[in-house]
Coordinates of C-alpha atoms and ligand atoms in Angstrom, one line a residue:
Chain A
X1 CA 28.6 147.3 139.4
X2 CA 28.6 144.6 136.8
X3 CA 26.8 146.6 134.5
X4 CA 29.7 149.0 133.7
X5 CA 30.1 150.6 130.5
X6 CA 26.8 149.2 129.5
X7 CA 24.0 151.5 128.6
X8 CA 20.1 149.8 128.6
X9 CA 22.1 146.9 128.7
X10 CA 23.5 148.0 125.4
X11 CA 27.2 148.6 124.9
X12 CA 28.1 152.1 123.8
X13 CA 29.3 151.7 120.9
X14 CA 28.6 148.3 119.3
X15 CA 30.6 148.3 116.1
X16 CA 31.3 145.4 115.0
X17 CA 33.7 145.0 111.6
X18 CA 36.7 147.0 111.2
X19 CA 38.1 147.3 107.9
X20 CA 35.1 145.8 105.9
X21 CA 32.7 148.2 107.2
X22 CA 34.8 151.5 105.4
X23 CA 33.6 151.0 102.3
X24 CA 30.3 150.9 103.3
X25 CA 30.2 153.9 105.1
X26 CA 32.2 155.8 102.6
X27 CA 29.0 154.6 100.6
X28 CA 26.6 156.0 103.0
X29 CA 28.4 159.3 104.0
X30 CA 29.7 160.5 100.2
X31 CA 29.7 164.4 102.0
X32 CA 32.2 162.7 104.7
X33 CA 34.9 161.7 101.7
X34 CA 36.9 165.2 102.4
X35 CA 37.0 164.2 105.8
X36 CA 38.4 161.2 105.7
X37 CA 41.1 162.4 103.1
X38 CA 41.8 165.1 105.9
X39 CA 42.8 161.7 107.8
X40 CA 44.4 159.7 105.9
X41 CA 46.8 163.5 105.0
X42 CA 47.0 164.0 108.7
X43 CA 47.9 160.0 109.1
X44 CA 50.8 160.6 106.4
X45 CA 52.2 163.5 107.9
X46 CA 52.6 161.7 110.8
X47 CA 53.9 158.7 109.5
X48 CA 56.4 160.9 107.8
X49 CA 57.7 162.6 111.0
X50 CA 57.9 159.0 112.3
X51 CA 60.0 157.4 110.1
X52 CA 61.8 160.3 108.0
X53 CA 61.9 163.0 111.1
X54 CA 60.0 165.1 108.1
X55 CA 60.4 168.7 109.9
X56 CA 57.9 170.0 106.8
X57 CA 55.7 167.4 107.6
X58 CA 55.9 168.3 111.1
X59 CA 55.4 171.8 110.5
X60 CA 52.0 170.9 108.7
X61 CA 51.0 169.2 111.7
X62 CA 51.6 172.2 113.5
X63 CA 49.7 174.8 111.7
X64 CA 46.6 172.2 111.6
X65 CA 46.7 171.4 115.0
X66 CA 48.4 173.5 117.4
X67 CA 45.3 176.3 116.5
X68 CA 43.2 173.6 118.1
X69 CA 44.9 172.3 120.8
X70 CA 45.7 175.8 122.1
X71 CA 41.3 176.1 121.4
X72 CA 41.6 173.1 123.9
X73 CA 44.1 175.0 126.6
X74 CA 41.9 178.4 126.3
X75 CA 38.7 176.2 126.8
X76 CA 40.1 174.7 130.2
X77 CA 40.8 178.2 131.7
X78 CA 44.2 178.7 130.8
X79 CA 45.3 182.4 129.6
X80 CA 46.7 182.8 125.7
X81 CA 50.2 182.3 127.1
X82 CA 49.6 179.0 129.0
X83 CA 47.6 177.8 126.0
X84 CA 50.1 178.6 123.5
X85 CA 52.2 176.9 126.0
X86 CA 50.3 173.9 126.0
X87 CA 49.8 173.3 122.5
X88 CA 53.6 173.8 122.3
X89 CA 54.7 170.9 124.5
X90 CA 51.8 169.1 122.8
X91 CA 53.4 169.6 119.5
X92 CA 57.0 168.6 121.0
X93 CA 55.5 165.4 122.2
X94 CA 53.7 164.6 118.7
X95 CA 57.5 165.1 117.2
X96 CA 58.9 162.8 120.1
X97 CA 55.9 160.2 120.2
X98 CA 54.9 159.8 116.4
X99 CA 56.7 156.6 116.4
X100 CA 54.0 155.3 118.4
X101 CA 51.5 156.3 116.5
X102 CA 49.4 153.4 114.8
X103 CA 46.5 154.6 112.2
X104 CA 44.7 151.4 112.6
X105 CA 44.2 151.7 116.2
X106 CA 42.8 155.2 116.2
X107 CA 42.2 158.8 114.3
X108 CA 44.7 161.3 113.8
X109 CA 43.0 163.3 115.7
X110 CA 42.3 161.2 118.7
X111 CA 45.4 160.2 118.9
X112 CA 46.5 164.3 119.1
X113 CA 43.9 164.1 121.7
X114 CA 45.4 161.8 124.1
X115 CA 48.5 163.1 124.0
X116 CA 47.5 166.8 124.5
X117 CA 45.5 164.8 127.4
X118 CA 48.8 163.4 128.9
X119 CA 50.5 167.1 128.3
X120 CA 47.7 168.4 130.0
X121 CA 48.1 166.2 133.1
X122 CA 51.8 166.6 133.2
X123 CA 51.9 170.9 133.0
X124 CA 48.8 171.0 135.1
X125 CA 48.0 168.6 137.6
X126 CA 51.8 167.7 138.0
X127 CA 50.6 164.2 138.5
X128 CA 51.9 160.7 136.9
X129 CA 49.3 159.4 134.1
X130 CA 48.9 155.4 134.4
X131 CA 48.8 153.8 130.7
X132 CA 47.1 151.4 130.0
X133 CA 49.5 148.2 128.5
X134 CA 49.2 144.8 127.3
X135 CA 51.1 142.2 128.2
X136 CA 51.9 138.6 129.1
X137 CA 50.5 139.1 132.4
X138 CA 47.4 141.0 131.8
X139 CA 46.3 138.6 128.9
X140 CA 46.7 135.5 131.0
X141 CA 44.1 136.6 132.9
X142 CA 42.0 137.5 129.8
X143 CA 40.5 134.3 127.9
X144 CA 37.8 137.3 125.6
X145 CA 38.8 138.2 122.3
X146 CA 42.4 139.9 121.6
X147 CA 41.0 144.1 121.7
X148 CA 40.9 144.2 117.8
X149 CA 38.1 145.7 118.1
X150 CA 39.7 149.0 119.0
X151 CA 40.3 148.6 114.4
X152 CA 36.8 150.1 114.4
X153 CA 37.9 153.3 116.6
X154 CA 40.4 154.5 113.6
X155 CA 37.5 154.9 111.6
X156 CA 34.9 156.2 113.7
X157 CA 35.9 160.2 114.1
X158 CA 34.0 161.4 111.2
X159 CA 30.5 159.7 112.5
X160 CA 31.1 161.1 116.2
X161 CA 31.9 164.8 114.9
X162 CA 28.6 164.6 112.6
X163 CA 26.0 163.0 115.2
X164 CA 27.9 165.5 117.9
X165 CA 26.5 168.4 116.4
X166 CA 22.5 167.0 117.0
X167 CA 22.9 166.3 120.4
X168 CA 20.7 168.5 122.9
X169 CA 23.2 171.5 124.5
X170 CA 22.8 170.2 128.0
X171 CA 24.8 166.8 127.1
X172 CA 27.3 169.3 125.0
X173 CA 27.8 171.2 128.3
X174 CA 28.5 168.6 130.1
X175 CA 30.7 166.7 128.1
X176 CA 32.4 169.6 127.0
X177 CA 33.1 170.2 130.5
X178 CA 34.4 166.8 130.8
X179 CA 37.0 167.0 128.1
X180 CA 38.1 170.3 127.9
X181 CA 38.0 171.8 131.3
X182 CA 40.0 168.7 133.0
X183 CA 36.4 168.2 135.4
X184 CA 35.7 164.7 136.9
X185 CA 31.7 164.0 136.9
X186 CA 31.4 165.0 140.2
X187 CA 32.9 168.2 140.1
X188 CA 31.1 169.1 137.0
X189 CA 28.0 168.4 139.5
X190 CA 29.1 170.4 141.6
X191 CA 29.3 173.5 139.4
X192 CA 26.7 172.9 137.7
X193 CA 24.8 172.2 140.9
X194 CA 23.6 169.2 139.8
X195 CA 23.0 165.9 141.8
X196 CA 25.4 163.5 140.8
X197 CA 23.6 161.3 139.3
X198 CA 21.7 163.7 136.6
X199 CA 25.3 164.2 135.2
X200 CA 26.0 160.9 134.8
X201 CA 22.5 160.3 133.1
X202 CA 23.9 163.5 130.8
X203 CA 26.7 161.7 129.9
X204 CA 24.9 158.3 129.3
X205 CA 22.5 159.8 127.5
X206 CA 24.5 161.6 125.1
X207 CA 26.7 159.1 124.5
X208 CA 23.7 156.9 124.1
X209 CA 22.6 159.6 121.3
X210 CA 25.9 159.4 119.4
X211 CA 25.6 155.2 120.0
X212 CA 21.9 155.4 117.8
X213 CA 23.2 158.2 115.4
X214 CA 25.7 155.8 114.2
X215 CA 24.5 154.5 110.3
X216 CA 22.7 151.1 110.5
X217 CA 25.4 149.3 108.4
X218 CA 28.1 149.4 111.1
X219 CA 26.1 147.1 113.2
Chain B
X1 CA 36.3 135.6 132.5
X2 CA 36.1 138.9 134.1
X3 CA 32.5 139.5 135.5
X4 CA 33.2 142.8 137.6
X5 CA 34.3 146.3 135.3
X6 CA 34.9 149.9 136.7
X7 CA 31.1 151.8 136.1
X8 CA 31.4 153.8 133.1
X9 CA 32.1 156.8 135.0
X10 CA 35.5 156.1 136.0
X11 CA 36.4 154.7 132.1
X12 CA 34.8 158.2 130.9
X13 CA 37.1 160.0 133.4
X14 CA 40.3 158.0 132.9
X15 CA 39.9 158.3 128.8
X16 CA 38.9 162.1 129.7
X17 CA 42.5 162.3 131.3
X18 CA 40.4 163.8 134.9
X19 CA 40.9 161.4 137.1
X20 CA 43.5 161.6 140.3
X21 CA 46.6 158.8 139.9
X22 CA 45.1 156.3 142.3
X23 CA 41.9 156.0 140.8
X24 CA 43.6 156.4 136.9
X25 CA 46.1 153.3 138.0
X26 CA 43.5 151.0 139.3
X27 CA 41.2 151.8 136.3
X28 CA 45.0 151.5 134.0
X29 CA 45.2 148.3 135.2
X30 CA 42.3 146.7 134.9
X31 CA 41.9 147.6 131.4
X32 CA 44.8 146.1 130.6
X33 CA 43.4 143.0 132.1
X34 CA 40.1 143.6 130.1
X35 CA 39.9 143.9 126.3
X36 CA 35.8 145.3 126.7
X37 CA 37.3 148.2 129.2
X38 CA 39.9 148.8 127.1
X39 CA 37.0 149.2 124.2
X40 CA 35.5 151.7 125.8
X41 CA 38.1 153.5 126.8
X42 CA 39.0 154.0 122.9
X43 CA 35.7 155.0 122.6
X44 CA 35.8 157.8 124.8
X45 CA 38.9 158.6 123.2
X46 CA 37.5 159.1 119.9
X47 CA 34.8 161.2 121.2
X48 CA 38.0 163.6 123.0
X49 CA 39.0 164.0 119.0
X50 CA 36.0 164.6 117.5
X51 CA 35.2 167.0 120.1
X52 CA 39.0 168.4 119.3
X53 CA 37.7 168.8 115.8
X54 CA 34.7 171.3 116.7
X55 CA 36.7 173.6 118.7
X56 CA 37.4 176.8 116.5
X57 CA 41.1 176.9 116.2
X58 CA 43.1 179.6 117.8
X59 CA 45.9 181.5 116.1
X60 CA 49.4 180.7 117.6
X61 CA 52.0 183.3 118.7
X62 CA 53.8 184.1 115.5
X63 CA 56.9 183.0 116.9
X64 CA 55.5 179.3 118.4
X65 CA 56.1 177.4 115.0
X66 CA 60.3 178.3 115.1
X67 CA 60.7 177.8 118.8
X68 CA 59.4 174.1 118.4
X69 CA 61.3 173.6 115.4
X70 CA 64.3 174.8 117.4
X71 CA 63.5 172.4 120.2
X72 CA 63.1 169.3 117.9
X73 CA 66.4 168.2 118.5
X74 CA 66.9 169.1 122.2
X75 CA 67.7 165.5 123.9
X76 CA 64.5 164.3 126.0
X77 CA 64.9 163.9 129.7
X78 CA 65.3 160.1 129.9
X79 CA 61.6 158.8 130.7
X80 CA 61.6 155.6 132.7
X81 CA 59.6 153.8 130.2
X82 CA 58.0 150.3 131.5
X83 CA 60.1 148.5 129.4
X84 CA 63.4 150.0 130.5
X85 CA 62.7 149.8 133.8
X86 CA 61.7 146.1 133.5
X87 CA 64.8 145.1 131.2
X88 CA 66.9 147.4 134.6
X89 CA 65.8 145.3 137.0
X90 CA 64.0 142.0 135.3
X91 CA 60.9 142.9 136.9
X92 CA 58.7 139.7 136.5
X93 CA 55.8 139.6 134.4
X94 CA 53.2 138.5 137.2
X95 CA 53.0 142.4 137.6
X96 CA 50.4 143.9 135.1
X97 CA 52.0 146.7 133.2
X98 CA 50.8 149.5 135.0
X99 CA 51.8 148.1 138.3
X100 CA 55.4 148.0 137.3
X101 CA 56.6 151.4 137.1
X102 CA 55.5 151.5 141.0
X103 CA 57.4 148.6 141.9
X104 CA 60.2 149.4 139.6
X105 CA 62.9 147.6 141.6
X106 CA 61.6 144.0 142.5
X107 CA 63.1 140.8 141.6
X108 CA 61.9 138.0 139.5
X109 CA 60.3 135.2 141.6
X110 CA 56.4 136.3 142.1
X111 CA 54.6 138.2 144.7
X112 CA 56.3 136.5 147.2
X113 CA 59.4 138.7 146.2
X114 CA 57.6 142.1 146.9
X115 CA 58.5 144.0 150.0
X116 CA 55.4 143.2 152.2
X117 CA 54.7 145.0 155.4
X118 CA 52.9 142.9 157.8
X119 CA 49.9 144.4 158.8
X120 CA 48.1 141.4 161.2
X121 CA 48.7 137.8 160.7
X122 CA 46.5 137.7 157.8
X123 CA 46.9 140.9 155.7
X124 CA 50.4 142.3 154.6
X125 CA 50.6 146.0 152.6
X126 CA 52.5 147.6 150.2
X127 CA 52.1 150.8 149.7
X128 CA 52.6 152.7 146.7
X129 CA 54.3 156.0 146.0
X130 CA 51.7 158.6 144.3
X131 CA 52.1 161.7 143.3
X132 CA 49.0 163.3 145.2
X133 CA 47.1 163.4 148.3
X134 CA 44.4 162.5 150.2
X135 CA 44.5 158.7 148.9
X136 CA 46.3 155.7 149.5
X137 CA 47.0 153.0 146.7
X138 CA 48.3 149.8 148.7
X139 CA 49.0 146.2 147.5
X140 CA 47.1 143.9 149.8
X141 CA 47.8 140.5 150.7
X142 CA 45.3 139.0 152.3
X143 CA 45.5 135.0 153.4
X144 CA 43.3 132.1 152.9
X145 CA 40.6 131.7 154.7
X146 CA 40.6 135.3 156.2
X147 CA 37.7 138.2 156.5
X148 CA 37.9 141.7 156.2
X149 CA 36.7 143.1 159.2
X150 CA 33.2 144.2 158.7
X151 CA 33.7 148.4 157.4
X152 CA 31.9 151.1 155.5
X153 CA 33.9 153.7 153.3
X154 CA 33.4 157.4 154.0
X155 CA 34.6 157.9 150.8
X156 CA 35.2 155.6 147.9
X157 CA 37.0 152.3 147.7
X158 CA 38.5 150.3 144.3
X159 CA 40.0 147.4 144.3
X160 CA 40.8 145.4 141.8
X161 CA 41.8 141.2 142.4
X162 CA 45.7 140.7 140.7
X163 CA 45.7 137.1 142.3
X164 CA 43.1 134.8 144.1
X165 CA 39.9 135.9 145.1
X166 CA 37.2 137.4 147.6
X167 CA 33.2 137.1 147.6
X168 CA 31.6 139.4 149.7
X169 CA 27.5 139.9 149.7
X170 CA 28.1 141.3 146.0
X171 CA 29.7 138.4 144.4
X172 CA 32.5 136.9 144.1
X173 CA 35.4 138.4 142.7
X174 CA 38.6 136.9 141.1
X175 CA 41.8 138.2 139.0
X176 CA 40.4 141.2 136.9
X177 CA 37.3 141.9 138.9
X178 CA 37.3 145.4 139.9
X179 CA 35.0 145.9 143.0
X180 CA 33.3 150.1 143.7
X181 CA 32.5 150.6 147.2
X182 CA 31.0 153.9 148.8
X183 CA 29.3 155.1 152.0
X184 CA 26.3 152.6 150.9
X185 CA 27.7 150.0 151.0
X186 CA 29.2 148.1 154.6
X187 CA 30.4 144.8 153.3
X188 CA 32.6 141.9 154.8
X189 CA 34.7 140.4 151.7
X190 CA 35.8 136.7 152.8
X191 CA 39.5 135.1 150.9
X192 CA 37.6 132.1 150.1
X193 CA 40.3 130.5 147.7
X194 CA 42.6 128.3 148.5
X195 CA 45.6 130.7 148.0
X196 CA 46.5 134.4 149.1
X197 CA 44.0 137.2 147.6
X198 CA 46.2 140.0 146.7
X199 CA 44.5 143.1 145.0
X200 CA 45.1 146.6 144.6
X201 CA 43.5 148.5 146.6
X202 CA 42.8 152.9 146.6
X203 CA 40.9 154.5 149.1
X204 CA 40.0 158.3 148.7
X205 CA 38.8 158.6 152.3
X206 CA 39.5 156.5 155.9
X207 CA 37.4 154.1 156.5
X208 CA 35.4 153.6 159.1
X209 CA 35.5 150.9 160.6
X210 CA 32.2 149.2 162.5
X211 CA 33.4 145.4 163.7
X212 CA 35.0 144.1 166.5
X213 CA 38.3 143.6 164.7
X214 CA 38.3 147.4 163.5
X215 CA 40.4 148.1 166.3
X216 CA 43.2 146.1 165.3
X217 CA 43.3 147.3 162.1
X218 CA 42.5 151.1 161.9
X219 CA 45.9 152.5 162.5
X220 CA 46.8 151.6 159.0
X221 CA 43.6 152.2 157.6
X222 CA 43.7 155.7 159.1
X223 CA 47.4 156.5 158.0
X224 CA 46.4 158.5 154.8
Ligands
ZN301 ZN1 36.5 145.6 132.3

């Protein structure tokens, strides 16, 4: 098991830099600028709800995202009630939460993901969601590199959404199913009546796809 | 240095948010041991929003924008956050994060300050409360020197080292290491540090025991 999240014996995702590397890309993906204007506005709003308890910057939010994360809730199985539902609490929990909310760490977007995630777990499966922390105890035990890394993450939405769209539909399916319809890998097997292990080659393999899709210059 | 990770599997389905609470806590807490796991699990996370950002968005109930806005203000029901209930009850920082809000009313002073159970004169328990069935997420303390009785899982087994260590035919394993046994595997992990090997341990099936000792030990392996 000690090759976990390691793929050929190649991470996942090796970015490397963080800040340094936006320019660059902005350089290499000039059709991705709207995009990442979309963030930084999406970032702001947020921001603004944090610190000014902006209810029209809150209500942007809302009309951009609540569309999608009731998408998410009608893609899982839930009927347009429960969905609407859903992207309801979510949107009550981006309101109570946005203080939280740290645009160097992660996208807009993914970080409306998680949380939709947690809501998910909470209406649904009823069942407490661990977090992940940091701490004095857990870093005693780590002498590796404080996670700056995770910088690289903020920046790395646009790349994913563009290399998603050439991945073969079998790996969509299955990480599709993975996301949205709240499926562990080995009940997705079973539905799809698949052994195990050729879901979890699915998975590898299309997240080995987005992993060589990603532009040269971020290495 | 932590040489033993959850497979990418369980990181997938803990960033994917599909994973049961056991299995999410021991995978919680080693990535917040281990800065690579906790890597991944961001990067997971940022494929969930891309993927978010494909879906064809759905038009809300005309009414849903007002009856948020309405609700903005509505006092939250008081979340026992980690950090209140650690400033409550000065719950020491030996405990990784995720551990805490399990144990939420121990005293300062180390493991030795948790409400063991003695289980046989080298292994004491704490179980914790979860919010599902059909698995068991214990604290183990095992003592110096001692073995495992010899087992195989019927279902899965994670356990993750908080304090000393264990080497079993796999390696050896200290604080951080996350160890993933199935119905392959029969394996006989030996304490062979000088102090107590305490881990958290979730089973998702009984296991079946195949030494001489299982006897001795089974009822609480068998109390799911
Ligand atoms: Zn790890």
């Amino acid at each position: 098991m000690s090759t976990a999240f390691v793929i050929d014996d190649l991470p996942l995702f090796p970015f490397r830099a963080g800040a340094q590397c936006r320019g660059r890309r902005a350089a290499v993906h000039g059709t991705q600028a709207g995009a990442r204007v979309d963030n930084d506005r999406l970032c702001d709003l947020i921001e603004a709800v944090a610190i000014h308890q902006d209810r029209k910057a809150f209500s942007d939010l809302f009309r951009h995202f609540a569309p999608r994360l009731k998408a998410f809730g009608l893609r899982q199985g839930s009927d347009a009630a429960t969905a609407d539902e859903l992207a309801q609490e979510a949107m009550l929990a981006v309101w109570r939460k946005a203080a939280t909310f740290d645009r160097s760490r992660a996208s807009a977007t993914t970080w409306i993901f998680t949380i939709v995630r947690n809501k998910r777990i909470d209406m649904f499966r009823r069942q407490n969601r661990p977090e992940v922390t940091l701490d004095e105890a857990a870093e005693q035990v780590s002498d590796e590199a404080p996670a700056d890394d995770q910088l690289r993450w903020a920046d790395a939405g646009e790349v994913l959404r563009e290399v998603l769209a050439t991945l073969p539909k079998e790996q969509i399916v299955v990480l599709q199913k993975a996301f949205y319809e709240d499926k562990s890998h080995s009940v997705i097997a079973e539905e799809l009546n698949l052994p195990l292990g050729t879901v979890k080659s699915r998975i590898r393999l299309g997240l080995a796809r987005l992993r060589q899709a990603l532009p040269e210059e971020q290495l | 240095m932590i040489n033993h990770h959850p497979p990418l599997e369980l990181l997938f389905d803990y960033a994917a948010g599909t994973l049961p609470e056991p299995v999410a806590l021991a995978v919680a807490t080693h990535a917040s041991m281990c800065p690579a796991c906790r890597d991944e699990i961001s990067a997971v996370e940022a494929l969930g929003g891309a993927l978010l950002e494909t879906l064809e968005p759905v038009a809300m109930s005309a009414t849903s924008l007002d009856a948020v806005l309405a609700r903005l203000d509505e006092p939250e029901a008081t979340p026992v956050t980690v950090s209140a209930a650690r400033a409550a009850s000065g719950v020491a920082s030996f405990l990784p994060g995720p551990l805490r809000r399990y144990l939420g009313e121990v005293l300062p002073g180390g493991w030795d300050r948790l409400p063991w159970r003695r289980v046989t004169r080298s292994l004491e328990e704490l179980r914790l409360p979860m919010s599902v069935q059909g698995f068991k997420a214990s604290l183990m303390r095992l003592a110096p020197g001692s073995t495992v009785p010899v087992h195989t899982h019927r279902g899965q087994e994670f356990t993750l080292v908080l304090a000393g260590g264990f080497s079993d035919e796999t390696g050896e394993y200290l604080p951080g290491d996350f160890a993933c046994k199935d119905q392959t595997h029969v394996h006989r992990p030996v304490v062979d540090t000088d102090e107590p090997c305490i881990s958290l341990v979730v089973l998702d099936a009984p296991l079946k025991l195949t030494g001489m000792m299982g006897r001795l030990v089974n009822p609480f392996i068998n109390r799911m």
